[in-house]
Amino acid sequence: DAGVTQSPTHLIKTRGQHVTLRCSPISGHKSVSWYQQVLGQGPQFIFQYYEKEERGRGNFPDRFSARQFPNYSSELNVNALLLGDSALYLCASSSDGGAGGNNQPQHFGDGTRLSIL
Amino acid sequence: AQKVTQAQTEISVVEKEDVTLDCVYETRDTTYYLFWYKQPPSGELVFLIRRNSFDEQNEISGRYSWNFQKSTSSFNFTITASQVVDSAVYFCALSEIGGGADGLTFGKGTHLIIQP
């Protein structure tokens, strides 16, 4: 079975531009989460979506938004890019994630490496 | 607020040595999950183990073992007879039970270097 797939793998943008990152979860997984990993740090939680609804949001500005589609794939959008947005963006999927879920392990994709010039 | 501390930034050992990676966590929740992930140079985070706060039994999986001690808020990871392929960054993570709406809280990671 295919794992979590993310596209593109690498992306170069300039300050002020907008970017869309895409994620396809493992088949059967209904929850998708997004994380930002700056070089040398652990991943930081951005969003969680379950059954197309936002279930959680980390401490990120409103320039960051996301959505989940009926097929459970997801997009992360970042507007007005800043140099500090340069990072590896990781998508993770799990089989649960709704209220009362039992925290099934999140399985991560290879990430999208975003560089801002 | 939840917090995970991995005090060892980098560890370097010679192949076949045993190595322990430390993880200390803080949470106000009485129920929670702890995780370890491995991140090779390719970038993908590989799930290694999940442990809930009610289960303090140590676990062994091949050369890997985990020591969960609630009294000291620690969840340490030991690799026995290390191999070069074990070289990676290892992350300890924490999440609350009940949907994980706050996501996983990760430590800063420990870069493990296994020298041949």
CSV table of N, CA and C in Angstrom, one decimal, chain A residues 102-106, chain B residues 2 4 23 25 27 29-37 47-61 64-71 73-78 91-98 104-105:
chain,number,residue,atom,x,y,z
A,102,ASN,N,-8.5,7.5,19.7
A,102,ASN,CA,-7.5,6.9,20.6
A,102,ASN,C,-6.1,7.1,20.1
A,103,ASN,N,-5.9,8.2,19.4
A,103,ASN,CA,-4.5,8.5,19.0
A,103,ASN,C,-3.8,7.4,18.3
A,104,GLN,N,-4.3,6.9,17.2
A,104,GLN,CA,-3.6,6.0,16.4
A,104,GLN,C,-2.3,6.8,15.9
A,105,PRO,N,-1.2,6.0,15.7
A,105,PRO,CA,0.0,6.7,15.2
A,105,PRO,C,-0.2,7.4,14.0
A,106,GLN,N,0.5,8.6,13.9
A,106,GLN,CA,0.5,9.4,12.7
A,106,GLN,C,1.6,8.9,11.8
B,2,GLN,N,2.2,21.5,27.0
B,2,GLN,CA,3.0,20.3,26.9
B,2,GLN,C,4.4,20.7,26.4
B,4,VAL,N,8.4,18.7,25.5
B,4,VAL,CA,9.2,17.5,25.4
B,4,VAL,C,10.7,18.0,25.3
B,23,CYS,N,14.5,11.2,27.0
B,23,CYS,CA,13.4,12.1,26.7
B,23,CYS,C,12.7,12.4,28.0
B,25,TYR,N,9.4,14.7,29.5
B,25,TYR,CA,8.2,15.4,29.1
B,25,TYR,C,7.5,16.1,30.2
B,27,THR,N,3.5,17.6,31.1
B,27,THR,CA,2.1,17.7,30.7
B,27,THR,C,1.2,17.8,31.9
B,29,ASP,N,-1.9,16.9,31.6
B,29,ASP,CA,-2.9,15.8,31.4
B,29,ASP,C,-2.5,14.6,32.2
B,30,THR,N,-3.5,13.9,32.7
B,30,THR,CA,-3.2,12.6,33.4
B,30,THR,C,-3.2,11.5,32.4
B,31,THR,N,-3.8,11.7,31.3
B,31,THR,CA,-3.8,10.7,30.2
B,31,THR,C,-3.2,11.3,29.0
B,32,TYR,N,-2.2,10.5,28.4
B,32,TYR,CA,-1.5,11.0,27.2
B,32,TYR,C,-0.8,9.9,26.6
B,33,TYR,N,-0.3,10.2,25.3
B,33,TYR,CA,0.5,9.2,24.6
B,33,TYR,C,1.9,9.7,24.4
B,34,LEU,N,2.8,8.8,24.4
B,34,LEU,CA,4.2,9.2,24.0
B,34,LEU,C,4.7,8.4,22.8
B,35,PHE,N,5.5,9.0,22.0
B,35,PHE,CA,5.9,8.4,20.7
B,35,PHE,C,7.4,8.6,20.6
B,36,TRP,N,8.0,7.7,19.8
B,36,TRP,CA,9.4,7.9,19.2
B,36,TRP,C,9.3,7.8,17.7
B,37,TYR,N,10.0,8.7,17.0
B,37,TYR,CA,10.1,8.7,15.6
B,37,TYR,C,11.5,8.8,15.2
B,47,PHE,N,7.6,6.1,12.2
B,47,PHE,CA,7.1,5.7,13.5
B,47,PHE,C,7.8,4.5,14.1
B,48,LEU,N,8.2,4.6,15.4
B,48,LEU,CA,8.8,3.5,16.1
B,48,LEU,C,8.0,2.9,17.1
B,49,ILE,N,7.4,3.7,18.0
B,49,ILE,CA,6.6,3.2,19.1
B,49,ILE,C,5.6,4.2,19.6
B,50,ARG,N,4.5,3.7,20.1
B,50,ARG,CA,3.5,4.5,20.9
B,50,ARG,C,3.2,3.9,22.2
B,51,ARG,N,3.2,4.7,23.2
B,51,ARG,CA,2.9,4.2,24.6
B,51,ARG,C,1.9,5.1,25.3
B,52,ASN,N,0.9,4.5,25.9
B,52,ASN,CA,-0.1,5.4,26.6
B,52,ASN,C,0.3,5.5,28.1
B,53,SER,N,-0.2,6.5,28.7
B,53,SER,CA,0.3,6.9,30.1
B,53,SER,C,-0.1,5.8,31.1
B,54,PHE,N,-1.0,4.9,30.7
B,54,PHE,CA,-1.5,3.9,31.7
B,54,PHE,C,-0.6,2.7,31.7
B,55,ASP,N,0.3,2.6,30.7
B,55,ASP,CA,1.1,1.4,30.5
B,55,ASP,C,2.5,1.7,30.7
B,56,GLU,N,3.0,1.4,31.9
B,56,GLU,CA,4.4,1.7,32.2
B,56,GLU,C,5.3,0.5,32.0
B,57,GLN,N,4.8,-0.6,31.4
B,57,GLN,CA,5.7,-1.7,31.1
B,57,GLN,C,6.7,-1.3,30.0
B,58,ASN,N,7.9,-1.7,30.3
B,58,ASN,CA,9.0,-1.5,29.3
B,58,ASN,C,8.7,-2.4,28.1
B,59,GLU,N,9.2,-2.0,26.9
B,59,GLU,CA,8.9,-2.7,25.7
B,59,GLU,C,10.3,-3.0,25.0
B,60,ILE,N,10.4,-4.1,24.4
B,60,ILE,CA,11.6,-4.5,23.6
B,60,ILE,C,11.1,-5.0,22.2
B,61,SER,N,11.8,-4.4,21.2
B,61,SER,CA,11.5,-4.9,19.8
B,61,SER,C,12.8,-5.0,19.1
B,64,TYR,N,15.8,-2.7,19.8
B,64,TYR,CA,15.2,-1.5,20.4
B,64,TYR,C,14.5,-1.8,21.7
B,65,SER,N,14.7,-0.9,22.7
B,65,SER,CA,13.9,-1.0,23.9
B,65,SER,C,13.6,0.3,24.5
B,66,TRP,N,12.5,0.4,25.2
B,66,TRP,CA,12.0,1.7,25.7
B,66,TRP,C,11.7,1.5,27.2
B,67,ASN,N,12.1,2.6,27.9
B,67,ASN,CA,11.9,2.6,29.4
B,67,ASN,C,11.0,3.8,29.7
B,68,PHE,N,9.8,3.5,30.1
B,68,PHE,CA,8.8,4.6,30.5
B,68,PHE,C,8.7,4.6,32.0
B,69,GLN,N,9.1,5.8,32.6
B,69,GLN,CA,9.0,6.0,34.0
B,69,GLN,C,8.1,7.2,34.3
B,70,LYS,N,6.9,7.0,34.7
B,70,LYS,CA,6.0,8.1,35.0
B,70,LYS,C,6.5,9.0,36.1
B,71,SER,N,7.1,8.3,37.1
B,71,SER,CA,7.6,9.1,38.3
B,71,SER,C,8.6,10.1,38.0
B,73,SER,N,8.8,11.3,34.7
B,73,SER,CA,8.3,11.8,33.4
B,73,SER,C,9.4,11.6,32.3
B,74,SER,N,9.8,10.4,32.2
B,74,SER,CA,10.8,10.1,31.2
B,74,SER,C,10.4,8.9,30.3
B,75,PHE,N,10.9,8.9,29.1
B,75,PHE,CA,10.5,7.8,28.2
B,75,PHE,C,11.8,7.7,27.3
B,76,ASN,N,12.7,6.9,27.8
B,76,ASN,CA,14.0,6.8,27.2
B,76,ASN,C,14.1,5.6,26.2
B,77,PHE,N,14.9,5.7,25.2
B,77,PHE,CA,15.0,4.8,24.1
B,77,PHE,C,16.5,4.2,24.0
B,78,THR,N,16.6,2.9,24.1
B,78,THR,CA,17.9,2.3,24.0
B,78,THR,C,18.1,1.4,22.8
B,91,PHE,N,13.3,11.6,17.3
B,91,PHE,CA,12.4,12.5,18.0
B,91,PHE,C,11.5,11.8,19.0
B,92,CYS,N,11.4,12.4,20.1
B,92,CYS,CA,10.4,11.9,21.1
B,92,CYS,C,9.2,12.9,21.0
B,93,ALA,N,8.0,12.4,21.1
B,93,ALA,CA,6.8,13.3,21.0
B,93,ALA,C,5.7,12.9,22.0
B,94,LEU,N,4.8,13.8,22.2
B,94,LEU,CA,3.7,13.7,23.2
B,94,LEU,C,2.4,14.2,22.6
B,95,SER,N,1.3,13.5,22.9
B,95,SER,CA,0.0,14.0,22.6
B,95,SER,C,-1.0,13.7,23.6
B,96,GLU,N,-2.0,14.5,23.7
B,96,GLU,CA,-3.1,14.2,24.7
B,96,GLU,C,-4.0,13.2,24.1
B,97,ILE,N,-4.7,12.4,25.0
B,97,ILE,CA,-5.7,11.5,24.5
B,97,ILE,C,-7.0,12.3,24.3
B,98,GLY,N,-7.7,11.8,23.3
B,98,GLY,CA,-9.0,12.4,23.0
B,98,GLY,C,-9.0,13.2,21.7
B,104,LEU,N,0.9,16.5,17.7
B,104,LEU,CA,2.0,16.0,18.5
B,104,LEU,C,3.0,17.1,18.9
B,105,THR,N,3.4,17.1,20.1
B,105,THR,CA,4.5,18.0,20.6
B,105,THR,C,5.8,17.3,20.5
